[in-house]
Short mmCIF file of C-alpha atoms and ligand atoms in Angstrom, two decimals:
data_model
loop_
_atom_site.label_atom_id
_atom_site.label_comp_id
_atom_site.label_asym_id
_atom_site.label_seq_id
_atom_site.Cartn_x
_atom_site.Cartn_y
_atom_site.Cartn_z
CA UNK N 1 0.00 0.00 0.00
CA UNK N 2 1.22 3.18 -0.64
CA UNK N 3 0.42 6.73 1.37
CA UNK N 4 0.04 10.37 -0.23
CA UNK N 5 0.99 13.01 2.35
CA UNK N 6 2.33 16.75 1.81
CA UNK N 7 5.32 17.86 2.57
CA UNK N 8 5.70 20.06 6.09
CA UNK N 9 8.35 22.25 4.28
CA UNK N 10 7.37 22.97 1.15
CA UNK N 11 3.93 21.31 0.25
CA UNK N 12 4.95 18.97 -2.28
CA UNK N 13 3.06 15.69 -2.84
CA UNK N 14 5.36 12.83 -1.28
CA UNK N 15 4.17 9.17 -2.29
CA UNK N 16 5.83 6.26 -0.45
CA UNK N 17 5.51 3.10 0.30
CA UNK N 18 3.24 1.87 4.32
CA UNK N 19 6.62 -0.46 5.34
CA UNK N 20 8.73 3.17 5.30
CA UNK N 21 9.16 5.01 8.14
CA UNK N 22 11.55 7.41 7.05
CA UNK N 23 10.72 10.01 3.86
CA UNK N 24 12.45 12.39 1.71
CA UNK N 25 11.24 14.98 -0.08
CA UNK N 26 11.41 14.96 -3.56
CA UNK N 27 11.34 18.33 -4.31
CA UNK N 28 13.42 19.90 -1.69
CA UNK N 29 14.93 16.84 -0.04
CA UNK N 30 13.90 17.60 3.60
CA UNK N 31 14.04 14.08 5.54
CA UNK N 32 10.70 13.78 8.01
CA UNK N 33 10.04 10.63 10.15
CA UNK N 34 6.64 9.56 10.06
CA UNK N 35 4.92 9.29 13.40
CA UNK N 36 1.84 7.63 14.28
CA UNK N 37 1.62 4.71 12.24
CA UNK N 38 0.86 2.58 14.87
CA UNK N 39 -2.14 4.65 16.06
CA UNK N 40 -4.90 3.41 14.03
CA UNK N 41 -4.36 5.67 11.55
CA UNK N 42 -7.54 6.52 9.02
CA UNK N 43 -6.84 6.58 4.79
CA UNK N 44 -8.67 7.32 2.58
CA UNK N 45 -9.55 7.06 -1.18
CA UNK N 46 -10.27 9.47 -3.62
CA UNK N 47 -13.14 8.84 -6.60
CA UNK N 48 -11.71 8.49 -9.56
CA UNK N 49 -14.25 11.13 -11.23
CA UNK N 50 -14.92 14.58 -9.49
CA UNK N 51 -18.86 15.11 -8.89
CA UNK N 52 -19.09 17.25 -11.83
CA UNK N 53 -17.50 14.60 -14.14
CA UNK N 54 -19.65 12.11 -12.81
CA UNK N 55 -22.95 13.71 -12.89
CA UNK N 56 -21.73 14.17 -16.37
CA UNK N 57 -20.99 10.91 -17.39
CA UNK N 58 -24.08 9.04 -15.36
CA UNK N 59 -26.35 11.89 -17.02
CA UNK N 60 -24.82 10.33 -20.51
CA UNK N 61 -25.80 7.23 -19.31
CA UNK N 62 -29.13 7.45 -18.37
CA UNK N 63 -29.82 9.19 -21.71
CA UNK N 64 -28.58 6.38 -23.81
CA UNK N 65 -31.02 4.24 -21.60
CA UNK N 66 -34.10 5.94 -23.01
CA UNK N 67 -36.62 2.77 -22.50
CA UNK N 68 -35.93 2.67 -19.25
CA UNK N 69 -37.45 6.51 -18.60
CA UNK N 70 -35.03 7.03 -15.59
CA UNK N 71 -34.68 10.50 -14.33
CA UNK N 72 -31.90 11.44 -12.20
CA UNK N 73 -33.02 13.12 -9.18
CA UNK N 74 -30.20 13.58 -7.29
CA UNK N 75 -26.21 12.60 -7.02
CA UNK N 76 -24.52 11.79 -3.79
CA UNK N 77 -20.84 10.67 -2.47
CA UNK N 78 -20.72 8.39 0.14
CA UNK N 79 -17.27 7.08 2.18
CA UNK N 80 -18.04 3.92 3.79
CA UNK N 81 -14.99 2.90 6.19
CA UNK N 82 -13.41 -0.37 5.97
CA UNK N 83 -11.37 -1.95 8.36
CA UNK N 84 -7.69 -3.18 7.25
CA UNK N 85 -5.19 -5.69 8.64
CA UNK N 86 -2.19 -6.45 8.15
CA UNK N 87 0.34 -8.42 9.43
CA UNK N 88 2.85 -11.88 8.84
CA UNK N 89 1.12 -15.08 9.76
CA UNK N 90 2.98 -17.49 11.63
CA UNK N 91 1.20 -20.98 11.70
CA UNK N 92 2.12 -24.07 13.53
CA UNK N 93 0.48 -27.11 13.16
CA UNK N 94 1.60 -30.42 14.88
CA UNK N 95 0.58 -33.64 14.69
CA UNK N 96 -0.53 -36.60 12.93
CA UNK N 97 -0.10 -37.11 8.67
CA UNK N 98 -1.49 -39.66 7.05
CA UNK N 99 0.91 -40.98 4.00
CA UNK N 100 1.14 -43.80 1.81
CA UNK N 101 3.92 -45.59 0.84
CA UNK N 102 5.43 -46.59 -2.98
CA UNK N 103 3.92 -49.95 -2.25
CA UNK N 104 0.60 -49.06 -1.36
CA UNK N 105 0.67 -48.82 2.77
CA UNK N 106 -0.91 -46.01 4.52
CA UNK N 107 0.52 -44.74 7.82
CA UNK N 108 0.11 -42.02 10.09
CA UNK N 109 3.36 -40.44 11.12
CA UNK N 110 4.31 -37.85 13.63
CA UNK N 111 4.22 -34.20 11.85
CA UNK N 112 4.72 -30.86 12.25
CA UNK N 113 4.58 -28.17 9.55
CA UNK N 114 4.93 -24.20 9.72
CA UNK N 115 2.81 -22.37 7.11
CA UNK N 116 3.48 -18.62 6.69
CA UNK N 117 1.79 -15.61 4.97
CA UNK N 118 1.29 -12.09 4.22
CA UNK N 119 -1.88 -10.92 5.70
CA UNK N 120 -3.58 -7.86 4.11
CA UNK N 121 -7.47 -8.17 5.06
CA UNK N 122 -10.25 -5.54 4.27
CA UNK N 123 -13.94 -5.38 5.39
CA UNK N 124 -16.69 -2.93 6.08
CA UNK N 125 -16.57 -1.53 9.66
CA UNK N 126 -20.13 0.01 8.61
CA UNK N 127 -22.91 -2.13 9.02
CA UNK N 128 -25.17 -0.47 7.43
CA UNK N 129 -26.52 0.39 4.66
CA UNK N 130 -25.60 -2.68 2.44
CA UNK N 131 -23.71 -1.03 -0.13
CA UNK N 132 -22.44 -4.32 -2.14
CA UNK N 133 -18.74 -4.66 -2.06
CA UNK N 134 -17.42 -6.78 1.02
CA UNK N 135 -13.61 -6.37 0.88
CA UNK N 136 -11.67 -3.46 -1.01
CA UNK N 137 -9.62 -6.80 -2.62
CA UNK N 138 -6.42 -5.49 -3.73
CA UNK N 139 -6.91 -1.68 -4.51
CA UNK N 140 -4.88 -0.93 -1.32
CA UNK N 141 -1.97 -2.28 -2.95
CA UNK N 142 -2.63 -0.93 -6.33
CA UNK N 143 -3.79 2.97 -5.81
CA UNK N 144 -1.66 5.02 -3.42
CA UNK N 145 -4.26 6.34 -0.51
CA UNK N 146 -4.28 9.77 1.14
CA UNK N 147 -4.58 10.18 4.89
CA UNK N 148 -8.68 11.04 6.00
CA UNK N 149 -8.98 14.30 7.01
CA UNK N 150 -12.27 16.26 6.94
CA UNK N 151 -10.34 19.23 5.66
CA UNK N 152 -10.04 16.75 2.65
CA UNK N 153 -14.01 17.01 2.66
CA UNK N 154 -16.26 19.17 1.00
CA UNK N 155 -18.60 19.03 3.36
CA UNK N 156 -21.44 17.82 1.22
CA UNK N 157 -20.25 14.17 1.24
CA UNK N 158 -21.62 11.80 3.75
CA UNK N 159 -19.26 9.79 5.38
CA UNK N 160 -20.65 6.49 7.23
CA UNK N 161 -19.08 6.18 10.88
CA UNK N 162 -17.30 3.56 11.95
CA UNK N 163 -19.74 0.29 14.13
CA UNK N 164 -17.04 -2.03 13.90
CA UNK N 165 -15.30 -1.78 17.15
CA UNK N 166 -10.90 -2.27 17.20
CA UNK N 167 -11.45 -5.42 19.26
CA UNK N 168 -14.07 -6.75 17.01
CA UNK N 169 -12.36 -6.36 13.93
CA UNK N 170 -9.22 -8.19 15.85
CA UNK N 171 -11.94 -10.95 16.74
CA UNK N 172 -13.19 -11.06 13.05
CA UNK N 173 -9.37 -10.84 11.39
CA UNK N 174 -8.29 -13.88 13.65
CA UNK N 175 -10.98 -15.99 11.96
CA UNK N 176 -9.19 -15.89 8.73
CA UNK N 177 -5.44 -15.94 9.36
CA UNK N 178 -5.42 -19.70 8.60
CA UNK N 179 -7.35 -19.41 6.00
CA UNK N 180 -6.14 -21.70 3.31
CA UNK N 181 -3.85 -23.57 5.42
CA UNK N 182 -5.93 -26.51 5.98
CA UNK N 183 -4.99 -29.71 5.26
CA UNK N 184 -6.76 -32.78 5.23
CA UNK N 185 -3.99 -35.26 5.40
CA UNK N 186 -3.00 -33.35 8.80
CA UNK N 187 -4.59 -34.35 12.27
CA UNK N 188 -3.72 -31.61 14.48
CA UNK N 189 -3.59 -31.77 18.11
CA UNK N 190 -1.45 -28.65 18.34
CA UNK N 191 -1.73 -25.40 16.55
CA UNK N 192 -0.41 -22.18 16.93
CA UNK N 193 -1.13 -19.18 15.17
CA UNK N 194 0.60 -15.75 15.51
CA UNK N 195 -0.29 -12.56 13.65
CA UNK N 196 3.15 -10.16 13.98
CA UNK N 197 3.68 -6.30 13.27
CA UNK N 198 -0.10 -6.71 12.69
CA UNK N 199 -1.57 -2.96 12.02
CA UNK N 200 -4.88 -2.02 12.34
CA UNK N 201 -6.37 1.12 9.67
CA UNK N 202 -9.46 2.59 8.39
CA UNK N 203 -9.56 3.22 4.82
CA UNK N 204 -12.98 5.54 3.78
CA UNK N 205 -14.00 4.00 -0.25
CA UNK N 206 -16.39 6.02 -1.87
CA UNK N 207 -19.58 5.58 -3.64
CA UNK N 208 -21.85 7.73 -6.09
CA UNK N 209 -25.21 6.86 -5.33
CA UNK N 210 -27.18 7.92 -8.14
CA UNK N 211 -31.35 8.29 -7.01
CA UNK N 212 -33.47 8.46 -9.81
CA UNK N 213 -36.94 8.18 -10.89
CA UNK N 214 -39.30 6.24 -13.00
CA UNK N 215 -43.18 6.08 -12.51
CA UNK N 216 -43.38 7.76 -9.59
CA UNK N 217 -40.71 5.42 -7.70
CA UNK N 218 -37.32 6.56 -6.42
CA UNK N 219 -34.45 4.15 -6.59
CA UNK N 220 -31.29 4.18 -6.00
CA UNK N 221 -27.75 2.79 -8.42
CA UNK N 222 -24.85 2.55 -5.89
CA UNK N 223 -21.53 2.68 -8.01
CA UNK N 224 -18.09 2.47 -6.66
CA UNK N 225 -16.40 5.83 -6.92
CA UNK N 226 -13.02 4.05 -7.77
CA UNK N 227 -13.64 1.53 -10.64
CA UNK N 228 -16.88 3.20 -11.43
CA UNK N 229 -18.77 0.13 -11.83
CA UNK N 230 -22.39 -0.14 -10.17
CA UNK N 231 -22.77 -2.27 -6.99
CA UNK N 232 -25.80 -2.55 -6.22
CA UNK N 233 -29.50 -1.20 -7.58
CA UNK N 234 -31.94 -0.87 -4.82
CA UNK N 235 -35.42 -0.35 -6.00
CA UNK N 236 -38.12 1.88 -4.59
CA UNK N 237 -36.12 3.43 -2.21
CA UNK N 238 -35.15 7.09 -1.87
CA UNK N 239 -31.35 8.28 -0.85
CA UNK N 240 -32.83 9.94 2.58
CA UNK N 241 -34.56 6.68 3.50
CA UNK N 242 -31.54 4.00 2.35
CA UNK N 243 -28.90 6.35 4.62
CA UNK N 244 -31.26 7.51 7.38
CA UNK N 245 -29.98 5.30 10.06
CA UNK N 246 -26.48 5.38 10.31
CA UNK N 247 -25.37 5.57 13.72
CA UNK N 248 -23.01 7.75 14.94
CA UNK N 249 -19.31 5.77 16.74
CA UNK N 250 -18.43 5.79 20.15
CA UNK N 251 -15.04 5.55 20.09
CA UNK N 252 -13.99 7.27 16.59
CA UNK N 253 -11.66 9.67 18.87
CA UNK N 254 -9.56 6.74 18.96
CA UNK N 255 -7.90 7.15 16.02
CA UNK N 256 -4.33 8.38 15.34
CA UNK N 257 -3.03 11.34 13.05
CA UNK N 258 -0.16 10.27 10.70
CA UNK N 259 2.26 13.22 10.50
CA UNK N 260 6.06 13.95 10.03
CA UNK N 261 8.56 15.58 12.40
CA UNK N 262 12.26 16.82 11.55
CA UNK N 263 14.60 13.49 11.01
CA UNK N 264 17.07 15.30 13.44
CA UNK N 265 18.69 13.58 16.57
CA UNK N 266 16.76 15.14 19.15
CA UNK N 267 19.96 15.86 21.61
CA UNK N 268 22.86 17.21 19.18
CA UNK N 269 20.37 18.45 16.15
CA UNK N 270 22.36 16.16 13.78
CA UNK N 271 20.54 14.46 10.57
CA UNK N 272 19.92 11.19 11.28
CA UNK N 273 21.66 8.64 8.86
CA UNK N 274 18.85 7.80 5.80
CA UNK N 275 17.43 4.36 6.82
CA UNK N 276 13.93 4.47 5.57
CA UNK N 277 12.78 1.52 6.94
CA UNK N 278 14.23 1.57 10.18
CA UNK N 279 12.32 1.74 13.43
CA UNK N 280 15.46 2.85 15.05
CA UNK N 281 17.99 5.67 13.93
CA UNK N 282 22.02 5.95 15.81
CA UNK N 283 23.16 8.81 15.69
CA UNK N 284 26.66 8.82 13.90
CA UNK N 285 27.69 12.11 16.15
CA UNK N 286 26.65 11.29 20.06
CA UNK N 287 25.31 7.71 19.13
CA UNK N 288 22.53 7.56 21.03
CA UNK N 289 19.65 5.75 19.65
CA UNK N 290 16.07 6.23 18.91
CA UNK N 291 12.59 5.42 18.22
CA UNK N 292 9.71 8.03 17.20
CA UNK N 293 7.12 7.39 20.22
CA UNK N 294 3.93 9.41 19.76
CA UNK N 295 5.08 12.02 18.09
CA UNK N 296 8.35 12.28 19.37
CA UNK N 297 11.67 10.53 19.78
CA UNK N 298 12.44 8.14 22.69
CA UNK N 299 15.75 6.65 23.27
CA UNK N 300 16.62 3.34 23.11
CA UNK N 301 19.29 1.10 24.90
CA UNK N 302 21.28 -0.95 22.35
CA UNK N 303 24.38 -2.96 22.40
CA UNK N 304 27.11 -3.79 20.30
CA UNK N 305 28.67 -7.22 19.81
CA UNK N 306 32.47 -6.99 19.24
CA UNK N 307 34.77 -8.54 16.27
CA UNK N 308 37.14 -11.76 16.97
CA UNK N 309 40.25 -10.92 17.22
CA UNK N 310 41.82 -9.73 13.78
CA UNK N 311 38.48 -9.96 12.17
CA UNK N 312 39.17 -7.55 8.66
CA UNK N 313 35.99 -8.55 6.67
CA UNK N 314 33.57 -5.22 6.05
CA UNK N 315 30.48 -6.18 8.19
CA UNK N 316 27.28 -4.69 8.39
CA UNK N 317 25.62 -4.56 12.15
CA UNK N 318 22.21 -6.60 12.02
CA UNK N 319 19.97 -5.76 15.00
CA UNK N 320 18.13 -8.89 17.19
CA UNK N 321 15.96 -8.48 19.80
CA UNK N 322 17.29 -10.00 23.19
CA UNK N 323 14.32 -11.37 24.97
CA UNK N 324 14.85 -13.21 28.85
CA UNK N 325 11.65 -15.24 28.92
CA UNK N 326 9.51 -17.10 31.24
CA UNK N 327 7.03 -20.03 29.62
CA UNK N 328 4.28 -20.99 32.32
CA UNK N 329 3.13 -24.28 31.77
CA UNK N 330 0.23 -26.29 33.02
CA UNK N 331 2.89 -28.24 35.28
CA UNK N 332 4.98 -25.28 36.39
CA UNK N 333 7.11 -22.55 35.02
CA UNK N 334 9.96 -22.84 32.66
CA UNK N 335 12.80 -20.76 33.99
CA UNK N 336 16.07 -21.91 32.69
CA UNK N 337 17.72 -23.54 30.28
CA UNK N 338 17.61 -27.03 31.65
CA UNK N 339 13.67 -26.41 32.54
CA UNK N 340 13.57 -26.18 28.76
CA UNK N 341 14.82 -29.24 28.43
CA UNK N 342 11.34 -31.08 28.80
CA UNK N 343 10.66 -29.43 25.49
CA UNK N 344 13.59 -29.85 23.89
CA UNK N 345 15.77 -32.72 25.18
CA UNK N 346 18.46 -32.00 22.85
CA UNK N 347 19.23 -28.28 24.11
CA UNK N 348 22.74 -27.46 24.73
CA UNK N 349 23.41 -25.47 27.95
CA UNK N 350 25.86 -23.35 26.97
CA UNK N 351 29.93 -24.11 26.69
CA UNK N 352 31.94 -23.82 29.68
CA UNK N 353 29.07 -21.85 31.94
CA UNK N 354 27.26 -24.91 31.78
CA UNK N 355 25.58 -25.87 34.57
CA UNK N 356 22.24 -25.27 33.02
CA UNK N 357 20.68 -22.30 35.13
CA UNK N 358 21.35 -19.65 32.76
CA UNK N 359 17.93 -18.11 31.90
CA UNK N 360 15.96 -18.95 28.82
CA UNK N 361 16.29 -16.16 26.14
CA UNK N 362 15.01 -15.85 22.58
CA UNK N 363 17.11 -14.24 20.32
CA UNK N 364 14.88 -12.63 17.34
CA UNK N 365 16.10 -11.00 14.07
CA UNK N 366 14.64 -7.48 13.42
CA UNK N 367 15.75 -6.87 10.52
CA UNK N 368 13.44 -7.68 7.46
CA UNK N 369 13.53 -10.91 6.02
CA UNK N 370 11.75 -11.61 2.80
CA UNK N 371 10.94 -15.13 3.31
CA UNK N 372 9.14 -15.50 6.61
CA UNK N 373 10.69 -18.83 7.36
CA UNK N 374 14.30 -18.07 7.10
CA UNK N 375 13.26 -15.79 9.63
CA UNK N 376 12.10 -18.72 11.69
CA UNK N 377 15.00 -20.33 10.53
CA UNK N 378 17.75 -18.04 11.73
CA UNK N 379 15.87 -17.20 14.96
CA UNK N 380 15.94 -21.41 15.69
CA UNK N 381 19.74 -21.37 15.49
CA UNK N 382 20.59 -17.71 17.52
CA UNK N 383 18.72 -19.37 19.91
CA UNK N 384 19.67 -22.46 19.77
CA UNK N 385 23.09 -21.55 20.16
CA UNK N 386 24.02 -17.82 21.00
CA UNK N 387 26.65 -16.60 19.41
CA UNK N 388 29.32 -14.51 21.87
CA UNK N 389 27.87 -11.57 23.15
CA UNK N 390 31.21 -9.71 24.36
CA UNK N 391 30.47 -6.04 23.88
CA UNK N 392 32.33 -3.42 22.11
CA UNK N 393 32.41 0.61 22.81
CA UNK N 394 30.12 2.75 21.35
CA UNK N 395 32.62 4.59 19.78
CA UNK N 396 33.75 5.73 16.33
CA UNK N 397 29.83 5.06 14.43
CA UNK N 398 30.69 7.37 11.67
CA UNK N 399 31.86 4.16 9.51
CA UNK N 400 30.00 1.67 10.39
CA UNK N 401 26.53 0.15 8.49
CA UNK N 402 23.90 -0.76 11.05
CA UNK N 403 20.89 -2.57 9.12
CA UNK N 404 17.37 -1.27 9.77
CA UNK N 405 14.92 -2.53 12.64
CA UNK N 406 12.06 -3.56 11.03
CA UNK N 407 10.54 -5.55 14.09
CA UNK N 408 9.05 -3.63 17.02
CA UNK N 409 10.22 -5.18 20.39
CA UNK N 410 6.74 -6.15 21.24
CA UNK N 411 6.55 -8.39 18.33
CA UNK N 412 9.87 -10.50 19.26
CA UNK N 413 7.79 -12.35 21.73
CA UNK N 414 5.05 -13.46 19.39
CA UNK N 415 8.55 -14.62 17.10
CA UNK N 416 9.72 -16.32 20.27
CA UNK N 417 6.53 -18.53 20.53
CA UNK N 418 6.81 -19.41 16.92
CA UNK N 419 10.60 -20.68 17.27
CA UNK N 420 9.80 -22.22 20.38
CA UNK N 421 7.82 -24.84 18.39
CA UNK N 422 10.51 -24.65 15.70
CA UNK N 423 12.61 -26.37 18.61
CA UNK N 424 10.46 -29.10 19.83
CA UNK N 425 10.89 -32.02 18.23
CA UNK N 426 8.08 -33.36 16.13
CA UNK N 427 8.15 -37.06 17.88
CA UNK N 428 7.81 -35.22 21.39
CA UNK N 429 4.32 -35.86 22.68
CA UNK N 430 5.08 -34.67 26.17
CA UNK N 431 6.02 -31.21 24.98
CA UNK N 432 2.91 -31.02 23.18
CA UNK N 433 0.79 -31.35 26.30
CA UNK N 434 3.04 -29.10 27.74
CA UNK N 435 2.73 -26.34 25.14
CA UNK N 436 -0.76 -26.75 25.16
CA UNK N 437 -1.73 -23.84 27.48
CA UNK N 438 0.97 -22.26 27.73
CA UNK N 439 1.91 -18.76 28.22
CA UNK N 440 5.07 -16.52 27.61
CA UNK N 441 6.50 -13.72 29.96
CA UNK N 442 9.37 -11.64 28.91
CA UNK N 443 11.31 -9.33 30.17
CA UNK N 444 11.76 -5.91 28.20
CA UNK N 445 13.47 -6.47 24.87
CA UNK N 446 16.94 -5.38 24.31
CA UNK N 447 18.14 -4.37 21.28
CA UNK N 448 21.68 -6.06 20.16
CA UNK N 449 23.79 -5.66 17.31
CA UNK N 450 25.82 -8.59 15.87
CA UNK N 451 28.25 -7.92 13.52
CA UNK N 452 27.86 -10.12 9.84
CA UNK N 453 29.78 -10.76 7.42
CA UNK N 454 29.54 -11.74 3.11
CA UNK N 455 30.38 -14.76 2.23
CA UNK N 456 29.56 -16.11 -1.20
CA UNK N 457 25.73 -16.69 -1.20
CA UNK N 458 25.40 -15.89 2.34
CA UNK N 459 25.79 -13.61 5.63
CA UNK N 460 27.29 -15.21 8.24
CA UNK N 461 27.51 -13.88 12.02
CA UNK N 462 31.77 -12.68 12.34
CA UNK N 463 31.89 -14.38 16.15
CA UNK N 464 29.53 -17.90 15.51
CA UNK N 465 29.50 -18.09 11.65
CA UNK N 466 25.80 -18.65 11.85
CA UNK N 467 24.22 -17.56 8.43
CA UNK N 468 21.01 -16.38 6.45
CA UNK N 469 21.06 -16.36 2.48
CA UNK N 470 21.79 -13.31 1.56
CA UNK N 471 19.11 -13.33 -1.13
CA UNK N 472 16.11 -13.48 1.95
CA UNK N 473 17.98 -10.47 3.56
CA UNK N 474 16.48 -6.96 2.77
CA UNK N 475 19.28 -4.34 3.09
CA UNK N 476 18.99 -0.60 4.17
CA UNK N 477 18.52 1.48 0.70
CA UNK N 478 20.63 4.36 1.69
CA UNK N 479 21.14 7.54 -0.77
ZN1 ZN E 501 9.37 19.23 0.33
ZN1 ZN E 502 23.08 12.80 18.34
#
């Protein structure tokens, strides 16, 4: 999906893409961070046709329907909000799997299968009137969408309010995150499902209703206002009557303003390095670092990891979340390592401080990943086994590449559950009675930086040589 705003210094129309946080100008190159995307903030679409052009063109129309004797009495636009989510699916499913062998025998064999997918879900958060299009399908992929703003508005429009509650369009979402995923070879007796960096909009559509007569009788031809196709024809009804009862929302003060502030770090005034799809920005100068936060920028604690010794390679810093977890189980809670042994037996403790206590921790990339389960993958083996976490100053930045955070920290725990599973082994029936009701409690996430490496087709970690293809890795686009 792509967002229209204007420009805060000079007006100019700047188009980019919903994953960027970070936008220049391209007609006087200001940099502005976007704040507020995670505030349910409201889009919305323009018609394709202004009202005169329409009236116009549906006048044409009617004329060229002459048997049918319609008159058109009147010619209305009408936004009607949808709800949009979006998100990464993360889907577990464990169990049984029917098969059958080259010679003809059929089994049922221990399985366990991740599915993954890009969720981008639309439906009306109106429920009334019925105005005949259920989802908005792809268009908020294809058409770039402005941000809602009655100063946008004529004033003449009528813009449905929102019914749909936040928490019932999370309920109604959840109901199709799987969708597609089933599989009737599988008997599940565990599944998991996680939606991550899910984000919640409202995106206003608009409609022409056209009311016009015939005998006597009013009716009413809603078109959409961005293919400009009709949608429904409801007969011997008038506009006032169809649109009377549309109640007004509760809650609409809820939602969140999308707006840019200065890219600037916010305690030495530098320009922040040009990392549009970073959550976080170090600054090169004083190199603190920071996250916009309601408007504003907040600081954030980060760590380095340090080189091996005579390590020469050019490396590029990838950021992880660090997350010290807790996993309460029916039969107690997991605390340390060698508690996490009853799910997975084959879990090292760690070399030489090995006596099994140290705490269970998740390590979770945050940088962005194309294929959702290299992700999965890569997370399995930092946690698995952690590479060296021996610090290095935060001194002389100026040089060095850090890769963007794409991941908010309060989505590395959803991550954690997912490689959790990744760990247990498929065989383990135990752990699956175990996992069953679980629950996860973490500790704040802390942000760590582990130096990589190229290497042929991959990146590898400099201190544990643990790699992702560099193919599935999306780097920073700096300019
Ligand atoms: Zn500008
Ligand atoms: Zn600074």
């Amino acid at each position: 999906m792509q967002i229209k705003v204007d420009c805060p210094q000079c007006g100019g129309k700047i188009i980019f893409d919903e994953e960027i946080e970070v936008v220049r100008c391209p007609y006087c190159s200001s940099t502005n961070q976007i704040s507020g995307k995670s505030g349910l903030p409201r889009f919305m679409f323009p018609p394709r046709w202004s009202f005169e052009e329409s009236r116009h063109r549906f006048s044409t129309l009617l004329s060229s329907k002459k048997s049918l004797r319609l008159r058109e009495k009147g010619l209305h636009l009408v936004y009607g909000p949808y709800w949009r989510t979006k998100g990464m699916v993360f889907h577990w499913a464990l169990g049984k799997k029917h098969s059958i062998s080259k010679i003809g025998t059929r089994s049922w064999d221990d399985a366990k299968e991740l599915k993954t997918k890009h969720f981008d879900f639309t439906f009306p958060a109106y429920r009334e009137p019925d105005l005949g299009l259920d989802t908005l399908g792809v268009r908020p992929a294809a058409i770039p969408l402005q941000l809602f703003h009655h100063s946008r508005l004529s004033g003449t429009e009528l813009v449905l309010s929102p019914e749909v509650s936040l928490q019932e369009a999370v309920d109604h979402s959840n109901n199709f995150l799987t969708f597609g995923f089933s599989d009737r070879n599988l008997k599940v007796e565990l599944e998991d499902t996680q939606l991550v960096g899910e984000v919640y909009s409202l995106v206003y559509f608009p409609f022409w209703v056209l009311e016009v007569g015939a005998n006597g009788q009013n009716s009413l031809l809603i078109i959409d206002g961005v293919a400009n196709v009709v949608r429904k024809s409801i007969w011997e009804q008038d506009f006032a009557a169809y649109f009377r009862e549309t109640a007004s929302s509760k809650w609409a003060s809820n939602f969140g303003d999308l707006r840019l502030i200065p890219f600037t770090c916010p305690v030495c005034g530098w320009d922040l390095p040009f990392t549009p799809d970073s959550k976080t920005h170090i600054c090169p100068t004083c190199t603190r670092a920071w996250a916009e936060h309601r408007g504003s920028y907040q600081e954030v604690d980060y760590h380095l990891v340090g080189l091996p010794d005579e390590f020469d390679k050019p490396i590029h810093y990838m950021p992880f979340w660090d997350l010290k977890t807790h996993i309460r189980t029916s039969q107690g809670v997991l605390k340390t390592k060698s508690d996490l042994r009853k799910l997975i037996p084959a879990l090292p403790t760690g070399k030489g401080r090995g006596n099994g206590s140290d705490s269970i921790r998740f390590l979770i990339p945050a940088f962005r990943i194309k294929n959702l389960k290299s992700l999965s993958k890569l997370a399995h083996i930092f946690c698995l086994s952690p590479p060296s976490q021996k610090l290095r100053a935060k001194e002389n930045l100026k040089k060095e590449i850090f890769q963007g955070v794409s991941l908010a920290g309060q989505e590395a725990e959803q991550l954690a559950q997912v490689v959790l599973i990744s760990m247990v082994p498929k065989y383990h029936r135990r752990a699956r009675n175990l996992l069953k009701d679980s629950e996860f409690e973490s500790g704040r996430p802390r942000l760590v930086y582990y130096p990589f490496y190229r290497k042929g087709i991959y990146l590898r970690e400099a201190n544990s040589n643990h790699a992702i293809q560099f193919a599935t890795v999306v780097l920073n686009s700096h300019s």
